[in-house]
PDB file of N, CA and C in Angstrom:
ATOM      1  N   PRO A   1      15.174  11.897  11.451  1.00  0.00           N
ATOM      2  CA  PRO A   1      16.260  11.464  10.594  1.00  0.00           C
ATOM      3  C   PRO A   1      15.894  10.152   9.922  1.00  0.00           C
ATOM      4  N   SER A   2      15.919  10.146   8.638  1.00  0.00           N
ATOM      5  CA  SER A   2      15.593   8.933   7.912  1.00  0.00           C
ATOM      6  C   SER A   2      16.873   8.275   7.429  1.00  0.00           C
ATOM      7  N   SER A   3      16.850   6.964   7.387  1.00  0.00           N
ATOM      8  CA  SER A   3      18.008   6.245   6.892  1.00  0.00           C
ATOM      9  C   SER A   3      17.707   5.756   5.480  1.00  0.00           C
ATOM     10  N   LYS A   4      18.749   5.621   4.712  1.00  0.00           N
ATOM     11  CA  LYS A   4      18.588   5.189   3.328  1.00  0.00           C
ATOM     12  C   LYS A   4      19.070   3.756   3.196  1.00  0.00           C
ATOM     13  N   LEU A   5      18.360   3.000   2.389  1.00  0.00           N
ATOM     14  CA  LEU A   5      18.730   1.630   2.074  1.00  0.00           C
ATOM     15  C   LEU A   5      18.897   1.515   0.575  1.00  0.00           C
ATOM     16  N   ARG A   6      19.854   0.730   0.167  1.00  0.00           N
ATOM     17  CA  ARG A   6      20.029   0.468  -1.262  1.00  0.00           C
ATOM     18  C   ARG A   6      19.489  -0.924  -1.538  1.00  0.00           C
ATOM     19  N   VAL A   7      18.556  -1.001  -2.480  1.00  0.00           N
ATOM     20  CA  VAL A   7      17.997  -2.289  -2.871  1.00  0.00           C
ATOM     21  C   VAL A   7      18.056  -2.412  -4.383  1.00  0.00           C
ATOM     22  N   TRP A   8      18.167  -3.648  -4.838  1.00  0.00           N
ATOM     23  CA  TRP A   8      18.200  -3.936  -6.262  1.00  0.00           C
ATOM     24  C   TRP A   8      17.110  -4.932  -6.588  1.00  0.00           C
ATOM     25  N   VAL A   9      16.380  -4.662  -7.643  1.00  0.00           N
ATOM     26  CA  VAL A   9      15.376  -5.597  -8.155  1.00  0.00           C
ATOM     27  C   VAL A   9      15.537  -5.683  -9.666  1.00  0.00           C
ATOM     28  N   LEU A  10      14.964  -6.720 -10.232  1.00  0.00           N
ATOM     29  CA  LEU A  10      15.017  -6.894 -11.673  1.00  0.00           C
ATOM     30  C   LEU A  10      14.159  -5.844 -12.377  1.00  0.00           C
ATOM     31  N   HIS A  11      14.409  -5.669 -13.652  1.00  0.00           N
ATOM     32  CA  HIS A  11      13.670  -4.671 -14.431  1.00  0.00           C
ATOM     33  C   HIS A  11      12.187  -5.022 -14.531  1.00  0.00           C
ATOM     34  N   ASN A  12      11.871  -6.314 -14.577  1.00  0.00           N
ATOM     35  CA  ASN A  12      10.471  -6.727 -14.704  1.00  0.00           C
ATOM     36  C   ASN A  12       9.874  -7.117 -13.349  1.00  0.00           C
ATOM     37  N   ALA A  13      10.346  -6.530 -12.270  1.00  0.00           N
ATOM     38  CA  ALA A  13       9.867  -6.851 -10.923  1.00  0.00           C
ATOM     39  C   ALA A  13       8.511  -6.195 -10.661  1.00  0.00           C
ATOM     40  N   THR A  14       7.757  -6.814  -9.774  1.00  0.00           N
ATOM     41  CA  THR A  14       6.466  -6.267  -9.366  1.00  0.00           C
ATOM     42  C   THR A  14       6.631  -5.513  -8.062  1.00  0.00           C
ATOM     43  N   VAL A  15       5.569  -4.848  -7.649  1.00  0.00           N
ATOM     44  CA  VAL A  15       5.577  -4.118  -6.377  1.00  0.00           C
ATOM     45  C   VAL A  15       5.782  -5.105  -5.230  1.00  0.00           C
ATOM     46  N   SER A  16       5.205  -6.284  -5.334  1.00  0.00           N
ATOM     47  CA  SER A  16       5.364  -7.308  -4.306  1.00  0.00           C
ATOM     48  C   SER A  16       6.826  -7.731  -4.168  1.00  0.00           C
ATOM     49  N   ASP A  17       7.526  -7.888  -5.284  1.00  0.00           N
ATOM     50  CA  ASP A  17       8.949  -8.232  -5.249  1.00  0.00           C
ATOM     51  C   ASP A  17       9.750  -7.135  -4.561  1.00  0.00           C
ATOM     52  N   LEU A  18       9.426  -5.902  -4.856  1.00  0.00           N
ATOM     53  CA  LEU A  18      10.110  -4.772  -4.243  1.00  0.00           C
ATOM     54  C   LEU A  18       9.841  -4.723  -2.746  1.00  0.00           C
ATOM     55  N   GLN A  19       8.614  -4.996  -2.335  1.00  0.00           N
ATOM     56  CA  GLN A  19       8.277  -5.012  -0.901  1.00  0.00           C
ATOM     57  C   GLN A  19       9.061  -6.089  -0.165  1.00  0.00           C
ATOM     58  N   LYS A  20       9.192  -7.260  -0.764  1.00  0.00           N
ATOM     59  CA  LYS A  20       9.967  -8.332  -0.137  1.00  0.00           C
ATOM     60  C   LYS A  20      11.429  -7.937   0.010  1.00  0.00           C
ATOM     61  N   THR A  21      11.964  -7.299  -1.023  1.00  0.00           N
ATOM     62  CA  THR A  21      13.356  -6.872  -0.982  1.00  0.00           C
ATOM     63  C   THR A  21      13.571  -5.799   0.073  1.00  0.00           C
ATOM     64  N   VAL A  22      12.640  -4.856   0.172  1.00  0.00           N
ATOM     65  CA  VAL A  22      12.749  -3.790   1.171  1.00  0.00           C
ATOM     66  C   VAL A  22      12.638  -4.361   2.584  1.00  0.00           C
ATOM     67  N   SER A  23      11.718  -5.284   2.795  1.00  0.00           N
ATOM     68  CA  SER A  23      11.569  -5.851   4.134  1.00  0.00           C
ATOM     69  C   SER A  23      12.810  -6.649   4.540  1.00  0.00           C
ATOM     70  N   ARG A  24      13.426  -7.363   3.595  1.00  0.00           N
ATOM     71  CA  ARG A  24      14.682  -8.063   3.908  1.00  0.00           C
ATOM     72  C   ARG A  24      15.795  -7.080   4.246  1.00  0.00           C
ATOM     73  N   ALA A  25      15.867  -5.992   3.500  1.00  0.00           N
ATOM     74  CA  ALA A  25      16.912  -4.990   3.746  1.00  0.00           C
ATOM     75  C   ALA A  25      16.709  -4.314   5.101  1.00  0.00           C
ATOM     76  N   ILE A  26      15.466  -4.057   5.465  1.00  0.00           N
ATOM     77  CA  ILE A  26      15.194  -3.440   6.768  1.00  0.00           C
ATOM     78  C   ILE A  26      15.561  -4.403   7.886  1.00  0.00           C
ATOM     79  N   GLN A  27      15.228  -5.675   7.720  1.00  0.00           N
ATOM     80  CA  GLN A  27      15.569  -6.657   8.751  1.00  0.00           C
ATOM     81  C   GLN A  27      17.068  -6.801   8.908  1.00  0.00           C
ATOM     82  N   ARG A  28      17.812  -6.773   7.821  1.00  0.00           N
ATOM     83  CA  ARG A  28      19.269  -6.896   7.905  1.00  0.00           C
ATOM     84  C   ARG A  28      19.908  -5.670   8.545  1.00  0.00           C
ATOM     85  N   SER A  29      19.379  -4.492   8.252  1.00  0.00           N
ATOM     86  CA  SER A  29      20.027  -3.266   8.717  1.00  0.00           C
ATOM     87  C   SER A  29      19.623  -2.881  10.140  1.00  0.00           C
ATOM     88  N   SER A  30      18.464  -3.313  10.594  1.00  0.00           N
ATOM     89  CA  SER A  30      17.990  -2.921  11.913  1.00  0.00           C
ATOM     90  C   SER A  30      18.092  -4.089  12.881  1.00  0.00           C
ATOM     91  N   THR A  31      18.598  -3.802  14.071  1.00  0.00           N
ATOM     92  CA  THR A  31      18.755  -4.855  15.072  1.00  0.00           C
ATOM     93  C   THR A  31      17.584  -4.919  16.041  1.00  0.00           C
ATOM     94  N   ASN A  32      16.733  -3.907  16.059  1.00  0.00           N
ATOM     95  CA  ASN A  32      15.637  -3.891  17.021  1.00  0.00           C
ATOM     96  C   ASN A  32      14.323  -4.443  16.478  1.00  0.00           C
ATOM     97  N   ILE A  33      14.323  -5.032  15.284  1.00  0.00           N
ATOM     98  CA  ILE A  33      13.119  -5.659  14.742  1.00  0.00           C
ATOM     99  C   ILE A  33      13.195  -7.153  15.058  1.00  0.00           C
ATOM    100  N   PRO A  34      12.164  -7.693  15.703  1.00  0.00           N
ATOM    101  CA  PRO A  34      12.208  -9.123  16.034  1.00  0.00           C
ATOM    102  C   PRO A  34      12.144  -9.996  14.787  1.00  0.00           C
ATOM    103  N   LYS A  35      12.606 -11.241  14.938  1.00  0.00           N
ATOM    104  CA  LYS A  35      12.610 -12.155  13.795  1.00  0.00           C
ATOM    105  C   LYS A  35      11.206 -12.496  13.329  1.00  0.00           C
ATOM    106  N   THR A  36      10.271 -12.484  14.233  1.00  0.00           N
ATOM    107  CA  THR A  36       8.901 -12.875  13.891  1.00  0.00           C
ATOM    108  C   THR A  36       8.022 -11.657  13.626  1.00  0.00           C
ATOM    109  N   TYR A  37       8.589 -10.624  13.074  1.00  0.00           N
ATOM    110  CA  TYR A  37       7.819  -9.420  12.770  1.00  0.00           C
ATOM    111  C   TYR A  37       6.835  -9.713  11.646  1.00  0.00           C
ATOM    112  N   SER A  38       5.623  -9.209  11.763  1.00  0.00           N
ATOM    113  CA  SER A  38       4.584  -9.460  10.770  1.00  0.00           C
ATOM    114  C   SER A  38       4.668  -8.417   9.647  1.00  0.00           C
ATOM    115  N   TRP A  39       5.308  -8.803   8.567  1.00  0.00           N
ATOM    116  CA  TRP A  39       5.420  -7.896   7.429  1.00  0.00           C
ATOM    117  C   TRP A  39       4.092  -7.738   6.717  1.00  0.00           C
ATOM    118  N   ARG A  40       3.246  -8.734   6.816  1.00  0.00           N
ATOM    119  CA  ARG A  40       1.909  -8.617   6.219  1.00  0.00           C
ATOM    120  C   ARG A  40       1.147  -7.478   6.889  1.00  0.00           C
ATOM    121  N   TYR A  41       1.219  -7.395   8.196  1.00  0.00           N
ATOM    122  CA  TYR A  41       0.569  -6.302   8.923  1.00  0.00           C
ATOM    123  C   TYR A  41       1.213  -4.962   8.560  1.00  0.00           C
ATOM    124  N   PHE A  42       2.538  -4.958   8.439  1.00  0.00           N
ATOM    125  CA  PHE A  42       3.252  -3.727   8.104  1.00  0.00           C
ATOM    126  C   PHE A  42       2.815  -3.191   6.744  1.00  0.00           C
ATOM    127  N   TRP A  43       2.729  -4.083   5.739  1.00  0.00           N
ATOM    128  CA  TRP A  43       2.377  -3.627   4.398  1.00  0.00           C
ATOM    129  C   TRP A  43       0.901  -3.287   4.269  1.00  0.00           C
ATOM    130  N   LYS A  44       0.061  -3.723   5.211  1.00  0.00           N
ATOM    131  CA  LYS A  44      -1.329  -3.268   5.215  1.00  0.00           C
ATOM    132  C   LYS A  44      -1.417  -1.821   5.658  1.00  0.00           C
ATOM    133  N   ARG A  45      -0.493  -1.381   6.491  1.00  0.00           N
ATOM    134  CA  ARG A  45      -0.514  -0.028   7.046  1.00  0.00           C
ATOM    135  C   ARG A  45       0.390   0.957   6.300  1.00  0.00           C
ATOM    136  N   HIS A  46       1.383   0.444   5.583  1.00  0.00           N
ATOM    137  CA  HIS A  46       2.357   1.294   4.898  1.00  0.00           C
ATOM    138  C   HIS A  46       2.440   0.908   3.431  1.00  0.00           C
ATOM    139  N   CYS A  47       2.978   1.804   2.638  1.00  0.00           N
ATOM    140  CA  CYS A  47       3.228   1.486   1.237  1.00  0.00           C
ATOM    141  C   CYS A  47       4.455   2.263   0.770  1.00  0.00           C
ATOM    142  N   LEU A  48       4.977   1.862  -0.360  1.00  0.00           N
ATOM    143  CA  LEU A  48       6.099   2.557  -0.969  1.00  0.00           C
ATOM    144  C   LEU A  48       5.562   3.633  -1.898  1.00  0.00           C
ATOM    145  N   ALA A  49       6.306   4.711  -2.016  1.00  0.00           N
ATOM    146  CA  ALA A  49       5.886   5.814  -2.885  1.00  0.00           C
ATOM    147  C   ALA A  49       7.085   6.321  -3.670  1.00  0.00           C
ATOM    148  N   VAL A  50       6.832   6.660  -4.912  1.00  0.00           N
ATOM    149  CA  VAL A  50       7.818   7.320  -5.768  1.00  0.00           C
ATOM    150  C   VAL A  50       7.275   8.710  -6.023  1.00  0.00           C
ATOM    151  N   GLY A  51       7.926   9.714  -5.471  1.00  0.00           N
ATOM    152  CA  GLY A  51       7.393  11.070  -5.574  1.00  0.00           C
ATOM    153  C   GLY A  51       6.076  11.144  -4.838  1.00  0.00           C
ATOM    154  N   SER A  52       5.018  11.497  -5.528  1.00  0.00           N
ATOM    155  CA  SER A  52       3.696  11.546  -4.901  1.00  0.00           C
ATOM    156  C   SER A  52       2.827  10.353  -5.298  1.00  0.00           C
ATOM    157  N   THR A  53       3.397   9.413  -6.057  1.00  0.00           N
ATOM    158  CA  THR A  53       2.647   8.252  -6.515  1.00  0.00           C
ATOM    159  C   THR A  53       2.864   7.085  -5.561  1.00  0.00           C
ATOM    160  N   MET A  54       1.777   6.587  -4.988  1.00  0.00           N
ATOM    161  CA  MET A  54       1.870   5.439  -4.091  1.00  0.00           C
ATOM    162  C   MET A  54       1.772   4.152  -4.893  1.00  0.00           C
ATOM    163  N   LEU A  55       2.616   3.196  -4.553  1.00  0.00           N
ATOM    164  CA  LEU A  55       2.622   1.896  -5.226  1.00  0.00           C
ATOM    165  C   LEU A  55       1.658   0.984  -4.476  1.00  0.00           C
ATOM    166  N   LEU A  56       0.396   1.013  -4.859  1.00  0.00           N
ATOM    167  CA  LEU A  56      -0.641   0.324  -4.103  1.00  0.00           C
ATOM    168  C   LEU A  56      -0.997  -1.052  -4.651  1.00  0.00           C
ATOM    169  N   GLU A  57      -0.857  -1.269  -5.927  1.00  0.00           N
ATOM    170  CA  GLU A  57      -1.263  -2.540  -6.520  1.00  0.00           C
ATOM    171  C   GLU A  57      -0.094  -3.518  -6.503  1.00  0.00           C
ATOM    172  N   GLN A  58      -0.270  -4.653  -5.816  1.00  0.00           N
ATOM    173  CA  GLN A  58       0.798  -5.614  -5.584  1.00  0.00           C
ATOM    174  C   GLN A  58       1.321  -6.262  -6.863  1.00  0.00           C
ATOM    175  N   ASN A  59       0.453  -6.561  -7.799  1.00  0.00           N
ATOM    176  CA  ASN A  59       0.848  -7.328  -8.976  1.00  0.00           C
ATOM    177  C   ASN A  59       1.269  -6.470 -10.163  1.00  0.00           C
ATOM    178  N   LYS A  60       1.246  -5.169  -9.995  1.00  0.00           N
ATOM    179  CA  LYS A  60       1.619  -4.283 -11.092  1.00  0.00           C
ATOM    180  C   LYS A  60       3.140  -4.190 -11.194  1.00  0.00           C
ATOM    181  N   LEU A  61       3.623  -4.120 -12.424  1.00  0.00           N
ATOM    182  CA  LEU A  61       5.063  -3.991 -12.644  1.00  0.00           C
ATOM    183  C   LEU A  61       5.535  -2.595 -12.247  1.00  0.00           C
ATOM    184  N   LEU A  62       6.788  -2.518 -11.818  1.00  0.00           N
ATOM    185  CA  LEU A  62       7.353  -1.223 -11.432  1.00  0.00           C
ATOM    186  C   LEU A  62       7.456  -0.288 -12.628  1.00  0.00           C
ATOM    187  N   VAL A  63       7.553  -0.833 -13.814  1.00  0.00           N
ATOM    188  CA  VAL A  63       7.633  -0.019 -15.035  1.00  0.00           C
ATOM    189  C   VAL A  63       6.352   0.800 -15.203  1.00  0.00           C
ATOM    190  N   HIS A  64       5.213   0.249 -14.793  1.00  0.00           N
ATOM    191  CA  HIS A  64       3.941   0.969 -14.921  1.00  0.00           C
ATOM    192  C   HIS A  64       3.891   2.205 -14.017  1.00  0.00           C
ATOM    193  N   TYR A  65       4.665   2.179 -12.927  1.00  0.00           N
ATOM    194  CA  TYR A  65       4.726   3.337 -12.026  1.00  0.00           C
ATOM    195  C   TYR A  65       5.883   4.263 -12.375  1.00  0.00           C
ATOM    196  N   ASN A  66       6.574   4.009 -13.487  1.00  0.00           N
ATOM    197  CA  ASN A  66       7.720   4.801 -13.936  1.00  0.00           C
ATOM    198  C   ASN A  66       8.858   4.809 -12.921  1.00  0.00           C
ATOM    199  N   VAL A  67       9.096   3.670 -12.293  1.00  0.00           N
ATOM    200  CA  VAL A  67      10.237   3.527 -11.391  1.00  0.00           C
ATOM    201  C   VAL A  67      11.456   3.219 -12.243  1.00  0.00           C
ATOM    202  N   LYS A  68      12.485   4.039 -12.087  1.00  0.00           N
ATOM    203  CA  LYS A  68      13.699   3.902 -12.889  1.00  0.00           C
ATOM    204  C   LYS A  68      14.888   3.673 -11.974  1.00  0.00           C
ATOM    205  N   ASN A  69      16.056   3.517 -12.575  1.00  0.00           N
ATOM    206  CA  ASN A  69      17.283   3.348 -11.798  1.00  0.00           C
ATOM    207  C   ASN A  69      17.535   4.575 -10.931  1.00  0.00           C
ATOM    208  N   ASN A  70      18.021   4.345  -9.747  1.00  0.00           N
ATOM    209  CA  ASN A  70      18.409   5.384  -8.778  1.00  0.00           C
ATOM    210  C   ASN A  70      17.242   6.267  -8.340  1.00  0.00           C
ATOM    211  N   ASP A  71      16.026   5.766  -8.414  1.00  0.00           N
ATOM    212  CA  ASP A  71      14.883   6.509  -7.885  1.00  0.00           C
ATOM    213  C   ASP A  71      14.845   6.367  -6.369  1.00  0.00           C
ATOM    214  N   ASN A  72      14.418   7.424  -5.709  1.00  0.00           N
ATOM    215  CA  ASN A  72      14.260   7.390  -4.262  1.00  0.00           C
ATOM    216  C   ASN A  72      12.837   6.988  -3.929  1.00  0.00           C
ATOM    217  N   LEU A  73      12.704   5.906  -3.193  1.00  0.00           N
ATOM    218  CA  LEU A  73      11.405   5.436  -2.739  1.00  0.00           C
ATOM    219  C   LEU A  73      11.238   5.812  -1.278  1.00  0.00           C
ATOM    220  N   LYS A  74      10.017   6.123  -0.904  1.00  0.00           N
ATOM    221  CA  LYS A  74       9.732   6.472   0.486  1.00  0.00           C
ATOM    222  C   LYS A  74       8.709   5.498   1.043  1.00  0.00           C
ATOM    223  N   LEU A  75       8.812   5.231   2.330  1.00  0.00           N
ATOM    224  CA  LEU A  75       7.775   4.491   3.031  1.00  0.00           C
ATOM    225  C   LEU A  75       6.779   5.498   3.565  1.00  0.00           C
ATOM    226  N   THR A  76       5.534   5.344   3.216  1.00  0.00           N
ATOM    227  CA  THR A  76       4.505   6.265   3.684  1.00  0.00           C
ATOM    228  C   THR A  76       3.372   5.479   4.307  1.00  0.00           C
ATOM    229  N   ARG A  77       2.611   6.151   5.134  1.00  0.00           N
ATOM    230  CA  ARG A  77       1.424   5.532   5.713  1.00  0.00           C
ATOM    231  C   ARG A  77       0.370   5.400   4.629  1.00  0.00           C
ATOM    232  N   ARG A  78      -0.239   4.250   4.585  1.00  0.00           N
ATOM    233  CA  ARG A  78      -1.297   4.015   3.611  1.00  0.00           C
ATOM    234  C   ARG A  78      -2.572   4.676   4.121  1.00  0.00           C
ATOM    235  N   VAL A  79      -3.186   5.454   3.273  1.00  0.00           N
ATOM    236  CA  VAL A  79      -4.435   6.117   3.638  1.00  0.00           C
ATOM    237  C   VAL A  79      -5.564   5.217   3.198  1.00  0.00           C
ATOM    238  N   ARG A  80      -6.262   4.702   4.157  1.00  0.00           N
ATOM    239  CA  ARG A  80      -7.384   3.817   3.844  1.00  0.00           C
ATOM    240  C   ARG A  80      -8.672   4.582   3.977  1.00  0.00           C
ATOM    241  N   ARG A  81      -9.493   4.456   2.985  1.00  0.00           N
ATOM    242  CA  ARG A  81     -10.815   5.075   3.036  1.00  0.00           C
ATOM    243  C   ARG A  81     -11.808   4.045   3.518  1.00  0.00           C
ATOM    244  N   ARG A  82     -12.651   4.469   4.374  1.00  0.00           N
ATOM    245  CA  ARG A  82     -13.726   3.584   4.783  1.00  0.00           C
ATOM    246  C   ARG A  82     -14.820   3.660   3.758  1.00  0.00           C
ATOM    247  N   GLN A  83     -15.168   2.532   3.248  1.00  0.00           N
ATOM    248  CA  GLN A  83     -16.221   2.506   2.252  1.00  0.00           C
ATOM    249  C   GLN A  83     -17.472   1.943   2.905  1.00  0.00           C
ATOM    250  N   VAL A  84     -18.344   2.835   3.244  1.00  0.00           N
ATOM    251  CA  VAL A  84     -19.605   2.431   3.838  1.00  0.00           C
ATOM    252  C   VAL A  84     -20.668   2.586   2.769  1.00  0.00           C
ATOM    253  N   ILE A  85     -21.146   1.478   2.286  1.00  0.00           N
ATOM    254  CA  ILE A  85     -22.166   1.505   1.249  1.00  0.00           C
ATOM    255  C   ILE A  85     -23.417   0.873   1.835  1.00  0.00           C
ATOM    256  N   THR A  86     -24.420   1.685   1.980  1.00  0.00           N
ATOM    257  CA  THR A  86     -25.680   1.168   2.503  1.00  0.00           C
ATOM    258  C   THR A  86     -26.778   1.508   1.525  1.00  0.00           C
ATOM    259  N   ASN A  87     -27.531   0.552   1.204  1.00  0.00           N
ATOM    260  CA  ASN A  87     -28.702   0.764   0.366  1.00  0.00           C
ATOM    261  C   ASN A  87     -29.912   0.688   1.282  1.00  0.00           C
ATOM    262  N   THR A  88     -30.409   1.820   1.617  1.00  0.00           N
ATOM    263  CA  THR A  88     -31.536   1.893   2.527  1.00  0.00           C
ATOM    264  C   THR A  88     -32.746   2.386   1.763  1.00  0.00           C
ATOM    265  N   THR A  89     -33.829   1.715   1.918  1.00  0.00           N
ATOM    266  CA  THR A  89     -35.055   2.100   1.229  1.00  0.00           C
ATOM    267  C   THR A  89     -35.958   2.801   2.233  1.00  0.00           C
ATOM    268  N   TYR A  90     -36.278   4.025   1.933  1.00  0.00           N
ATOM    269  CA  TYR A  90     -37.168   4.800   2.780  1.00  0.00           C
ATOM    270  C   TYR A  90     -38.515   4.914   2.071  1.00  0.00           C
ATOM    271  N   SER A  91     -39.561   4.623   2.770  1.00  0.00           N
ATOM    272  CA  SER A  91     -40.880   4.805   2.161  1.00  0.00           C
ATOM    273  C   SER A  91     -41.683   5.747   3.042  1.00  0.00           C
ATOM    274  N   SER A  92     -42.351   6.614   2.406  1.00  0.00           N
ATOM    275  CA  SER A  92     -43.163   7.592   3.107  1.00  0.00           C
ATOM    276  C   SER A  92     -44.624   7.163   3.053  1.00  0.00           C
ATOM    277  N   SER A  93     -45.312   7.416   4.133  1.00  0.00           N
ATOM    278  CA  SER A  93     -46.724   7.046   4.163  1.00  0.00           C
ATOM    279  C   SER A  93     -47.549   8.018   3.324  1.00  0.00           C
ATOM    280  N   LEU A  94     -46.975   9.222   3.048  1.00  0.00           N
ATOM    281  CA  LEU A  94     -47.708  10.200   2.268  1.00  0.00           C
ATOM    282  C   LEU A  94     -47.596   9.931   0.768  1.00  0.00           C
ATOM    283  N   SER A  95     -46.490   9.334   0.354  1.00  0.00           N
ATOM    284  CA  SER A  95     -46.334   9.077  -1.078  1.00  0.00           C
ATOM    285  C   SER A  95     -45.814   7.657  -1.268  1.00  0.00           C
ATOM    286  N   ASN A  96     -45.938   7.164  -2.451  1.00  0.00           N
ATOM    287  CA  ASN A  96     -45.500   5.808  -2.757  1.00  0.00           C
ATOM    288  C   ASN A  96     -44.100   5.776  -3.364  1.00  0.00           C
ATOM    289  N   SER A  97     -43.369   6.884  -3.297  1.00  0.00           N
ATOM    290  CA  SER A  97     -42.033   6.923  -3.884  1.00  0.00           C
ATOM    291  C   SER A  97     -41.031   6.252  -2.941  1.00  0.00           C
ATOM    292  N   THR A  98     -40.021   5.660  -3.527  1.00  0.00           N
ATOM    293  CA  THR A  98     -38.969   4.972  -2.774  1.00  0.00           C
ATOM    294  C   THR A  98     -37.655   5.653  -3.087  1.00  0.00           C
ATOM    295  N   THR A  99     -36.907   5.959  -2.042  1.00  0.00           N
ATOM    296  CA  THR A  99     -35.634   6.621  -2.204  1.00  0.00           C
ATOM    297  C   THR A  99     -34.520   5.657  -1.775  1.00  0.00           C
ATOM    298  N   THR A 100     -33.525   5.511  -2.601  1.00  0.00           N
ATOM    299  CA  THR A 100     -32.368   4.692  -2.267  1.00  0.00           C
ATOM    300  C   THR A 100     -31.176   5.614  -2.119  1.00  0.00           C
ATOM    301  N   ARG A 101     -30.543   5.533  -0.955  1.00  0.00           N
ATOM    302  CA  ARG A 101     -29.416   6.412  -0.678  1.00  0.00           C
ATOM    303  C   ARG A 101     -28.153   5.553  -0.550  1.00  0.00           C
ATOM    304  N   THR A 102     -27.073   5.983  -1.185  1.00  0.00           N
ATOM    305  CA  THR A 102     -25.814   5.278  -1.107  1.00  0.00           C
ATOM    306  C   THR A 102     -24.784   6.235  -0.534  1.00  0.00           C
ATOM    307  N   LYS A 103     -24.157   5.802   0.554  1.00  0.00           N
ATOM    308  CA  LYS A 103     -23.093   6.608   1.165  1.00  0.00           C
ATOM    309  C   LYS A 103     -21.752   6.082   0.688  1.00  0.00           C
ATOM    310  N   LYS A 104     -20.846   7.004   0.438  1.00  0.00           N
ATOM    311  CA  LYS A 104     -19.481   6.620   0.044  1.00  0.00           C
ATOM    312  C   LYS A 104     -18.509   7.185   1.018  1.00  0.00           C
TER     313      LYS A 104
END
């Protein structure tokens, strides 16, 4: 069962402004969240989404994500990709060619 919160932000608000407003609303509505809860840690693991679009960029305006009046936002788990980039040079004793491999 999910609970709904009503939040208001300005028309030219950023994703960061919306996150601050949502975290204040959650703190006011829930009694089991401690006062010293780390919202920075929370927003590293979760993000807001409109439909299937995740609001990932903090400084982007909500208008760029097509957030309008009375839109339903969801809290979703942020999917983090591990970016392992290694530039490894392999040299063969049989040939003088060098191969560079990049993993993504």
